XYZ file of C-alpha atoms in Angstrom:
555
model
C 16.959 3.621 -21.813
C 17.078 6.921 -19.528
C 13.467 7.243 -20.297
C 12.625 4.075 -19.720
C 14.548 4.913 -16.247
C 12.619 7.878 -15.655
C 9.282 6.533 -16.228
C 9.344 3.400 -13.873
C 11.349 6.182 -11.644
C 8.065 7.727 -11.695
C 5.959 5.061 -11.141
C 7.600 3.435 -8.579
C 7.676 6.831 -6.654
C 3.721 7.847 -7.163
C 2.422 4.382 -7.021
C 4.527 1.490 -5.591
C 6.272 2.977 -2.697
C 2.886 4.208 -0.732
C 1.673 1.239 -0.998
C 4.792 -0.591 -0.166
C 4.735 1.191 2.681
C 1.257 1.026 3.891
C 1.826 -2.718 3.294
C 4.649 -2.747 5.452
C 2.630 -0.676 8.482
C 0.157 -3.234 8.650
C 2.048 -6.672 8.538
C 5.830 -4.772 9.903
C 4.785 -2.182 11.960
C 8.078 -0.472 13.619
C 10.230 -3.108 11.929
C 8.797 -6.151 13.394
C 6.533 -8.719 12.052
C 2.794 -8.345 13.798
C -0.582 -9.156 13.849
C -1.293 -6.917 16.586
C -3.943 -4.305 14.197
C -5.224 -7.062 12.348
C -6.289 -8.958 15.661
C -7.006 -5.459 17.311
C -9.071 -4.703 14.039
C -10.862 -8.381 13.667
C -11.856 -8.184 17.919
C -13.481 -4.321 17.169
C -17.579 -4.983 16.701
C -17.224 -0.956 15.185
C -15.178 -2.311 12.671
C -17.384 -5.381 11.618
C -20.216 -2.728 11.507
C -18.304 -0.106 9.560
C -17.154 -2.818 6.705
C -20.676 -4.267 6.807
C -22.488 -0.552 5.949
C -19.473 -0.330 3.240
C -20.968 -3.668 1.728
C -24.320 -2.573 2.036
C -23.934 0.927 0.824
C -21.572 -0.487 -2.138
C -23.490 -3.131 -3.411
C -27.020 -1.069 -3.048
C -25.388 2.268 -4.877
C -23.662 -0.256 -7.689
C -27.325 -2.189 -8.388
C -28.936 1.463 -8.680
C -26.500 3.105 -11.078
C -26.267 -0.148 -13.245
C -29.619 -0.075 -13.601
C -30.211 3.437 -14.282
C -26.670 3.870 -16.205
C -28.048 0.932 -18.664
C -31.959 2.318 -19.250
C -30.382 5.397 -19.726
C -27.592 4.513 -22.303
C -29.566 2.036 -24.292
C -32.381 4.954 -24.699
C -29.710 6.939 -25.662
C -27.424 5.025 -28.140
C -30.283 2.555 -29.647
C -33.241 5.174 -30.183
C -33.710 8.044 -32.463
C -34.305 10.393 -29.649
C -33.011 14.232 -30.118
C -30.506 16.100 -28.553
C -28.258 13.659 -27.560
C -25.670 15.509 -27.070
C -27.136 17.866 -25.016
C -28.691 14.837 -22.677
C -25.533 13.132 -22.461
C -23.660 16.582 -21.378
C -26.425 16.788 -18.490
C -26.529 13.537 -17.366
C -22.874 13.046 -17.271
C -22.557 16.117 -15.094
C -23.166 14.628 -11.706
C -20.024 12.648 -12.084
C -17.970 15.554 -13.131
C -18.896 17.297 -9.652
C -17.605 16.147 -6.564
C -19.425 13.761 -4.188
C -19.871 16.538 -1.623
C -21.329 18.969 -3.335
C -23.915 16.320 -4.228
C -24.936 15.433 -1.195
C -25.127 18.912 -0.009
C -26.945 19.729 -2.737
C -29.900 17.018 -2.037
C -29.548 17.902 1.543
C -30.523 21.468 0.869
C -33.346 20.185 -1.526
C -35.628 18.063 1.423
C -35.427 18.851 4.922
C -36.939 21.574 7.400
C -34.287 24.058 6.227
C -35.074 23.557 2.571
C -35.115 26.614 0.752
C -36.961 25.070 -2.296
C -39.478 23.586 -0.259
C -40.166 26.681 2.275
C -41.024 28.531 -1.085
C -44.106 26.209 -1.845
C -44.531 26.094 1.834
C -44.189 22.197 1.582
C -40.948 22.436 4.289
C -41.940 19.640 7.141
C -41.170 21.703 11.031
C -38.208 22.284 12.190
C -36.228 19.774 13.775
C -37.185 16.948 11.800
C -34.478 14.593 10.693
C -33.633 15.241 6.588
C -34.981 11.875 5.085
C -31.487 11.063 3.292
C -29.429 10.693 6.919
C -29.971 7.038 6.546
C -28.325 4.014 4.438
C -30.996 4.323 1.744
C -30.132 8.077 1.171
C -26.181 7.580 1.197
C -27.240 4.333 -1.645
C -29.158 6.978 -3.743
C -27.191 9.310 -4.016
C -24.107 7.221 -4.658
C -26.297 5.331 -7.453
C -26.953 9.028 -8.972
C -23.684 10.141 -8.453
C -22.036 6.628 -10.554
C -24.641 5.682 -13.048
C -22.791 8.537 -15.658
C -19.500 5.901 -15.015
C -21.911 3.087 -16.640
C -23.438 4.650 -18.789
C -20.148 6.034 -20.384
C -18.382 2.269 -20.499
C -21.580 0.419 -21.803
C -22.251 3.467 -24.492
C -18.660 2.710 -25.516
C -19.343 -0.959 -25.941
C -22.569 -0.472 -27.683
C -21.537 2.010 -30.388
C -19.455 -1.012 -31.412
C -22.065 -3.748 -31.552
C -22.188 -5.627 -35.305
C -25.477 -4.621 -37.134
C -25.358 -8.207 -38.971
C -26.109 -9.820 -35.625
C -28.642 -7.307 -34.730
C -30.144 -7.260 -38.301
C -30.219 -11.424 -38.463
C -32.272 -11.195 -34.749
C -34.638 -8.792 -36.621
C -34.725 -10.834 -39.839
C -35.826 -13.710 -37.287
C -38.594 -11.678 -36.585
C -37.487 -10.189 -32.811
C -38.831 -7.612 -31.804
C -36.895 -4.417 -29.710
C -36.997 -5.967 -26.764
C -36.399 -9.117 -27.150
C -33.411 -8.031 -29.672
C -31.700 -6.044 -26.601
C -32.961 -8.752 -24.257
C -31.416 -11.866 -26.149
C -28.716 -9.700 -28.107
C -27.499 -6.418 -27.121
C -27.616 -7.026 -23.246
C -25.491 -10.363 -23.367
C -22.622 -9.310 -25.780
C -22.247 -6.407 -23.719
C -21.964 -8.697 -20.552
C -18.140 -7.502 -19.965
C -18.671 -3.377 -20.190
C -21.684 -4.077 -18.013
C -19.376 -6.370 -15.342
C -16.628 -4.021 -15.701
C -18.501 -0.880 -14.983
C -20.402 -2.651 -12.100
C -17.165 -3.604 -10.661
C -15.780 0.219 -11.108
C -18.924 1.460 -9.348
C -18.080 -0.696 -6.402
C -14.599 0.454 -5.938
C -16.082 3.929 -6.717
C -18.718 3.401 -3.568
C -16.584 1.250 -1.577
C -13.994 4.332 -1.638
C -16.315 7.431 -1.610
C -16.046 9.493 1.207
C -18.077 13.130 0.630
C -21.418 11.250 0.419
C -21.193 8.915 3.094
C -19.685 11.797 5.658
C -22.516 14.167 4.556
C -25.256 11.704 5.261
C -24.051 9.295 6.942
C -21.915 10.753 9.817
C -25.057 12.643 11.493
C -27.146 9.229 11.619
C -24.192 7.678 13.114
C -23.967 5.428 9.907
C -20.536 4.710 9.199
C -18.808 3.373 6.892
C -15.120 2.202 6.151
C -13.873 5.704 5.021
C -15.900 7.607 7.951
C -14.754 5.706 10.338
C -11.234 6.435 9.300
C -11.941 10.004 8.705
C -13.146 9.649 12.962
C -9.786 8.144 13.956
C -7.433 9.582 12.602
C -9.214 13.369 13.437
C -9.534 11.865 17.213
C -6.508 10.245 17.555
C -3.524 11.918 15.317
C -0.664 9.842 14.428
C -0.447 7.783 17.587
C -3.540 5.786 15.429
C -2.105 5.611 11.796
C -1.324 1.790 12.461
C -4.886 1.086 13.548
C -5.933 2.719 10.248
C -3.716 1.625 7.956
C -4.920 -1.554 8.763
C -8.695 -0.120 8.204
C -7.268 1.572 4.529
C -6.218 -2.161 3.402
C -9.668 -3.377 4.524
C -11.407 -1.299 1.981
C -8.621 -2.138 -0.453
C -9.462 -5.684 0.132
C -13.173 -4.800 -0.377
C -12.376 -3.066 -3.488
C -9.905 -5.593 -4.843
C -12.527 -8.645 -4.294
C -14.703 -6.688 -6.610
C -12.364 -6.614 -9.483
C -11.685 -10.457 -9.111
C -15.452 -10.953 -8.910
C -15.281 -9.065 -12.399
C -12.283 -11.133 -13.397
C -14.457 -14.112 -12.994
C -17.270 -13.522 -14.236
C -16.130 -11.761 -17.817
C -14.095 -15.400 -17.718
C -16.423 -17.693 -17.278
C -17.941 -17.539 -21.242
C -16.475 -15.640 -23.830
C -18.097 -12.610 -25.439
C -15.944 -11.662 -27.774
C -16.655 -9.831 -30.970
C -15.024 -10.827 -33.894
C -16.668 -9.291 -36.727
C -16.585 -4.931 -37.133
C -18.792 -3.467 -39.216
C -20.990 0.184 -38.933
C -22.949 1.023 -36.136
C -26.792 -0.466 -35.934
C -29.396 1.454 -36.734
C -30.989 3.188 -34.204
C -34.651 2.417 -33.679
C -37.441 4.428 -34.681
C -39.837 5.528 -31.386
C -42.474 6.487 -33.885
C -44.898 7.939 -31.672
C -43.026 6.973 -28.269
C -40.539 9.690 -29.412
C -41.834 13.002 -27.760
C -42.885 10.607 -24.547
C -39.565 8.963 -23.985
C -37.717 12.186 -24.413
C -39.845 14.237 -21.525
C -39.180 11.024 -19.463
C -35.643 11.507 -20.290
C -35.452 15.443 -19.504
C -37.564 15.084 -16.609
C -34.799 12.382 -15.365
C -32.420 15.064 -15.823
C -34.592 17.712 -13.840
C -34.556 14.775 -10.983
C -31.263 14.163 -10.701
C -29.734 17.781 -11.682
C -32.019 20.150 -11.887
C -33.837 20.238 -8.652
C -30.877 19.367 -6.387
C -29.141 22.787 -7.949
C -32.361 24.612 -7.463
C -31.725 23.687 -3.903
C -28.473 24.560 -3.581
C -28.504 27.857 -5.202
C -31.308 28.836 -3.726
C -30.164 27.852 0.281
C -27.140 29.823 -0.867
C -29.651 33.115 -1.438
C -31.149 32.881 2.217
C -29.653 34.826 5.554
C -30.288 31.985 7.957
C -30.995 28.820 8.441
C -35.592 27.999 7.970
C -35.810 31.484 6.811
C -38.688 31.596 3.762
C -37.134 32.780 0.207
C -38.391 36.199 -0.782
C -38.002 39.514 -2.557
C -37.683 40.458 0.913
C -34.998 38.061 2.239
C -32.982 37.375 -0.762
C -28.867 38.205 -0.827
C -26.231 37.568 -2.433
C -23.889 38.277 1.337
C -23.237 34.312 1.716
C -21.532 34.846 -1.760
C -19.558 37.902 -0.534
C -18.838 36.366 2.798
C -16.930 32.968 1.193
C -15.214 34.737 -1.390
C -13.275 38.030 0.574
C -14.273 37.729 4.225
C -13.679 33.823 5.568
C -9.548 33.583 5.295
C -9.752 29.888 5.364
C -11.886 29.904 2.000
C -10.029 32.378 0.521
C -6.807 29.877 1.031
C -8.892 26.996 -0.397
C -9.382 28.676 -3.568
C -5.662 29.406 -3.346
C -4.559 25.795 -2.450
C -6.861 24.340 -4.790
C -6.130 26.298 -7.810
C -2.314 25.886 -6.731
C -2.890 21.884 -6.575
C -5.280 21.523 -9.335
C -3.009 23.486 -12.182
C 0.005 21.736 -10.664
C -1.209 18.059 -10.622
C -2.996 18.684 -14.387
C 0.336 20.078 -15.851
C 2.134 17.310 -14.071
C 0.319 14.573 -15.573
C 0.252 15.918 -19.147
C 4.283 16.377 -19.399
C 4.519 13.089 -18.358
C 1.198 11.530 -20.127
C 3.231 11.843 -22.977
C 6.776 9.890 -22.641
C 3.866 6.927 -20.858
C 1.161 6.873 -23.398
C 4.150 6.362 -26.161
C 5.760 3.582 -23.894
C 2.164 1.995 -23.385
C 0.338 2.568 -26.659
C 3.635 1.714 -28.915
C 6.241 -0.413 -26.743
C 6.747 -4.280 -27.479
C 7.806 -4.931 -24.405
C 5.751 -7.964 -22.006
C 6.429 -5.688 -19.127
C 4.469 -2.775 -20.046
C 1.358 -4.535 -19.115
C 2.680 -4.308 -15.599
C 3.703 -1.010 -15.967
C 0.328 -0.039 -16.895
C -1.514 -1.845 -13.702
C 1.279 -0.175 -11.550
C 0.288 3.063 -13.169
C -3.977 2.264 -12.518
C -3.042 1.041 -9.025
C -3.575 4.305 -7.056
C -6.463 5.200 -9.076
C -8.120 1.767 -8.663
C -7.823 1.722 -5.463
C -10.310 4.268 -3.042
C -8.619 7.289 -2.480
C -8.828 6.417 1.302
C -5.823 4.299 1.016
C -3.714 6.518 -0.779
C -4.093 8.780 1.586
C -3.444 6.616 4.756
C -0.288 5.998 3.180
C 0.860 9.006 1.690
C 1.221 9.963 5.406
C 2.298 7.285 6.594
C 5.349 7.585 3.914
C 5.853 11.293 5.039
C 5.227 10.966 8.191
C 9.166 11.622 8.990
C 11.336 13.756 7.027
C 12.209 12.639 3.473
C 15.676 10.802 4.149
C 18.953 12.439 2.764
C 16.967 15.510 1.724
C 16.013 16.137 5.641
C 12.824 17.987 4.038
C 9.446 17.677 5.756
C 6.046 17.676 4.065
C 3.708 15.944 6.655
C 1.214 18.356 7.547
C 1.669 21.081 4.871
C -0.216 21.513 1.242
C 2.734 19.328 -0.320
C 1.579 16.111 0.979
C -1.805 17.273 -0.933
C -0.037 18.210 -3.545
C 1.702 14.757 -3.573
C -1.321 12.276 -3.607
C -2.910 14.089 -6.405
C -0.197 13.301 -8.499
C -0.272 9.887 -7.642
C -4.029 9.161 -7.860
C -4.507 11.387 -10.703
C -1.989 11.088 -13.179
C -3.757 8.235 -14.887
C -6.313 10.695 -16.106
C -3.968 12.054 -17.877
C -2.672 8.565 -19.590
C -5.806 7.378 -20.573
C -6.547 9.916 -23.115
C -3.020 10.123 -24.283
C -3.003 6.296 -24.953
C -6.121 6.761 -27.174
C -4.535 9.640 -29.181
C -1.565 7.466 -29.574
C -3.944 4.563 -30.565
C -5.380 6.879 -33.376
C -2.193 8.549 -35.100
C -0.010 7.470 -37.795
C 3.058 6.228 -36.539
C 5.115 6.915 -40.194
C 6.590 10.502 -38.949
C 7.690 9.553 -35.835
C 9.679 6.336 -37.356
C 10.780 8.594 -40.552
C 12.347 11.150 -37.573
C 13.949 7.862 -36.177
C 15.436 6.729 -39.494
C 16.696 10.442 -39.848
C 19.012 9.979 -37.166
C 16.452 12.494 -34.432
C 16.738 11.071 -30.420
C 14.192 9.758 -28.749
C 13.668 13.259 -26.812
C 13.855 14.674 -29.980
C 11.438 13.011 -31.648
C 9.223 13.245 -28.442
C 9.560 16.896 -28.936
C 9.580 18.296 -32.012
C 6.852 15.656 -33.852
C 4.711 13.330 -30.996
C 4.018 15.816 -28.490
C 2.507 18.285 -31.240
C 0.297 15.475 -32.222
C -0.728 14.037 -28.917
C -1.001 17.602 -27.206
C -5.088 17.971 -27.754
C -5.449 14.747 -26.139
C -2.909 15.089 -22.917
C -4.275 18.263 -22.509
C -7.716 16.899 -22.581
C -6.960 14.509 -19.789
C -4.837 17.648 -17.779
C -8.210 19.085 -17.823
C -10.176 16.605 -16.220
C -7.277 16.612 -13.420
C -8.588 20.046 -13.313
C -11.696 19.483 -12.728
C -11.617 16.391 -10.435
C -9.240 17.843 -8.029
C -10.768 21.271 -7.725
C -12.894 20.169 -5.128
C -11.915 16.863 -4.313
C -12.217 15.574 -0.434
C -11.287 11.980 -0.035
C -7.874 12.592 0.126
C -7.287 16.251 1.483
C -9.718 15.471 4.289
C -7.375 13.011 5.627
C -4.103 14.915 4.842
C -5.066 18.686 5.044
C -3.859 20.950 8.116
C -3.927 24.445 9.294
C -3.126 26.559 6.009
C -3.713 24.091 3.677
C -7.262 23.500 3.187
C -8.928 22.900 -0.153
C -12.500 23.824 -1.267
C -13.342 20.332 -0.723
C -12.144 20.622 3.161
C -14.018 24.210 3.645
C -17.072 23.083 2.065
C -16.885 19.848 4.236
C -16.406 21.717 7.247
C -18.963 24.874 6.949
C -21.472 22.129 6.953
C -20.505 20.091 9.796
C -20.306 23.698 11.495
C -24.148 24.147 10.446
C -23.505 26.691 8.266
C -25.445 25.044 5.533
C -25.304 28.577 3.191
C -21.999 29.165 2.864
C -21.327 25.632 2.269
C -23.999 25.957 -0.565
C -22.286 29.240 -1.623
C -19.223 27.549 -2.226
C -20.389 24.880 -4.026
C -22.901 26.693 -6.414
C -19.336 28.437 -7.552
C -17.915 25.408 -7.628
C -20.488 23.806 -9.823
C -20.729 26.899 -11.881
C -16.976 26.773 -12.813
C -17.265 22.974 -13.377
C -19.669 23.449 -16.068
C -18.500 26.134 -17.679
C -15.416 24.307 -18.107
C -17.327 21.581 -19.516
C -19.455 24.232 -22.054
C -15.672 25.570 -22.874
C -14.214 22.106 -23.669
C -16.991 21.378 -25.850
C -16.322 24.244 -28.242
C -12.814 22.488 -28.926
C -14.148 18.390 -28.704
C -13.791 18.784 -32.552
C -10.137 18.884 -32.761
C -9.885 16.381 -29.842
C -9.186 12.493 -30.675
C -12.731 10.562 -30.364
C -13.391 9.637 -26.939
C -11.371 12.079 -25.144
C -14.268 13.682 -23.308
C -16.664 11.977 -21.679
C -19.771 13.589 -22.016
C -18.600 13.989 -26.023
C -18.814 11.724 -29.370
């Protein structure tokens, strides 16, 4: 019972009251029932333009990374290509690095400023607009940035396709294409739905690629336009946006029930298991389709780093790489000279190894209510838990201040304004990081020791202790370390919610570039991306004692 108490305690306090009380700013606002925003909002032609780019952006970046998140994980999981691993680490990268950096990166890779292109002397003059400030640039990049999500949920659902119905399509004389034309594509219908209608909330919600190339074309979208309002108008506007926040939750949640209906309307289930299909032999295509896929990687990864590290190397903006005018001072400069850098690291670390320790403590007493509770309410626990994770970080944020925005009651303590309200909506949006992973391990162990403990006469928080958190540890700790990762750099929420002294490296590298100071922006981020992926290379060298599935980019 008192941990029972002390999750929904938890819950309610991470992801029900926030959004309890965003609710209640939009339809209450100071106590008293109005439509007031909601007419305001619906009579505001910015608005109707603002949701319309969201549409736009968040339909065109979900058709591109469904289509290149399918060609890519069908090549991978149905061929005999080689190096899988190694492919699937690189291609899953771009997800595992934060929206920003992304778009800075491409930024820095065309342009008149572009460092990579000055060296081939292929830069076009200076003063020409950058070719991705423009709708189709912020869909690209948001299509690169998501098609890792889809291909991770529709390799999932195709390692566990039935070889008898693949086998009986070849027996009938089908060919490859028609096999994953008539076969494979259909029965995975539902991963393909689900991780279309994830991608939408993902681009719906994304606010680093949309303010890097969309903000300076006056293209705005949903979360920009937020991001304007709020930075213009302080407090005195959080009504106005809160009611902007539930628009893009409204946006987001009509793509789930879009998903909902469609998955509904036939049913795909499996109900045979049996070992994976055999993968299909290129013959001679082999060595063609493999440089295809490594030169997709060297699209999508390669050169856009090349960019970014090498803008980082240069001592002004146009200036031509060279023996000459290479340095390593941008480097210098972000990491002892500019104090508000040197705080991000400090806030970011602090918030990061906080929010990832967080979650796994409590992963553990959640996962064992979710994975091995009986109870009909833990399916509601478990959407309360998804909630502010589902949901774009926008709206989190809009109402993590609006919750703080006066003291916390009998406690008198304020945290509007300072690193703790930061510190706050990571918890809440990233918690279920940690869960997800620690439901799977659950999923996968032996239940006998734990109810042999029980039998024994061993408490609850005993048995918690002493025999499921050893077991379940690797995969917590898995999850705490994407946590780590994610909220390293994250922007979303800490551009809406940071404030003198609390920046993050997501905030500094946000705001060196609206400054124009495109290198150290790149500085930054090439660390960034360098510690991102050697935390990757490091996790890999332990993915053997992990439970299956734990890491993303790992079988």
């Amino acid at each position: 019972m008192a941990l029972t108490t002390m999750i929904f305690g938890i819950i309610a306090l991470f992801s029900l009251l926030p959004m309890i009380r965003l609710l209640q700013e939009v339809i209450l606002p100071g106590g008293k029932f109005s439509t007031e925003a909601i007419r305001s909002g619906l009579g505001d032609p910015v608005v109707w333009r603002a949701t319309w780019n969201s549409i736009v952006v968040g339909i065109g970046g979900t058709v591109f990374a469904v289509v290149l998140g399918v060609v890519v994980s069908v090549i991978v999981t149905l061929t005999n290509i080689r190096m899988t691993q190694t492919l699937i680490l690189f291609f899953v990268t771009p997800l595992m690095i934060a929206p920003q950096v992304t778009a800075l990166a491409w930024l820095q890779l065309f342009g008149p400023s572009s460092a990579f292109l000055n060296a081939f002397g292929l830069a076009p003059p200076l003063g020409t607009p950058n070719p991705l400030y423009s709708a189709g640039g912020i869909i690209a990049l948001l299509g690169i940035q998501y098609a890792p999500l889809v291909f991770l949920i529709l390799r999932a659902g195709l390692r566990k396709l039935p070889r008898e119905l693949v086998e009986a399509a070849q027996a009938g004389g089908a060919g490859p294409f028609r096999v994953i034309g008539t076969v494979v594509l259909p029965l995975m219908t539902p991963s393909i739905v689900g991780a279309a209608a994830l991608t939408f909330v993902s681009c719906v919600g994304n606010f680093g690629i949309p303010a890097f190339l969309g903000i300076p074309a006056n293209y705005l979208v949903l979360p920009t336009l937020i991001f304007q309002r709020l930075a213009g108008g302080g407090p005195a506007v959080l009504s106005d946006v809160a009611y902007l926040s539930a628009l893009i939750g409204v946006l987001a949640m009509a793509g789930i029930v879009l998903q909902d209906y469609i998955s509904r309307r036939r049913d795909f289930r499996i109900t045979t298991t049996s070992l994976p299909i055999d993968r299909y032999d290129l013959g001679i295509w082999r060595l063609p389709m493999e440089v295809a896929m490594w030169m997709l990687i060297a699209v999508i990864l390669v050169l856009p780093m090349c960019g970014l590290i090498l803008t980082s190397l240069v001592r002004g903006y146009g200036v031509v790489l060279s023996a000459d005018t290479v340095t390593l001072e941008n480097y210098r400069f972000i990491l002892f000279e500019h104090a508000a850098a040197r705080r991000a690291f400090v806030n970011s670390l602090m918030l990061s190894v906080t929010a990832a320790v967080f979650a796994v403590f409590v992963a553990v007493p959640v996962g064992y209510l979710i994975a091995w509770g009986k109870k009909k309410w833990i399916r509601w626990l478990n959407f309360a838990i998804e909630l502010p994770y589902a949901l774009p970080g926008v709206v989190l944020a809009i109402a993590s201040l609006l919750l703080f925005l006066k003291p916390i009651p009998v406690l008198g303590v304020q945290i509007y304004n300072t690193v703790w309200i930061i510190l706050f909506a990571y918890l809440a949006r990233f918690l279920v990081l940690a869960i997800r992973p620690t439901v799977n391990g659950f999923a996968q162990l032996d239940r006998t020791l734990e109810e042999a403990a029980e039998i024994a006469g061993a408490s609850l928080f005993m048995r918690l202790r002493t025999i499921v958190f050893p077991l379940v540890a690797p995969a917590a700790m898995a999850g705490g370390l994407l946590i780590f990762m994610t909220a390293l750099s994250e922007l979303t929420v800490s551009a809406l919610l940071w404030s003198s002294g609390s920046e993050t490296i997501g905030v500094v590298i946000f705001s060196f570039e609206q400054g124009g100071d495109s290198k150290y922006a790149s500085a930054l981020s090439a660390v960034i991306v360098f510690v991102t992926f050697l935390i990757m290379l490091g996790a890999n060298t332990f993915a053997d004692k992990l439970p299956d599935g734990v890491l993303p980019w790992r079988d």
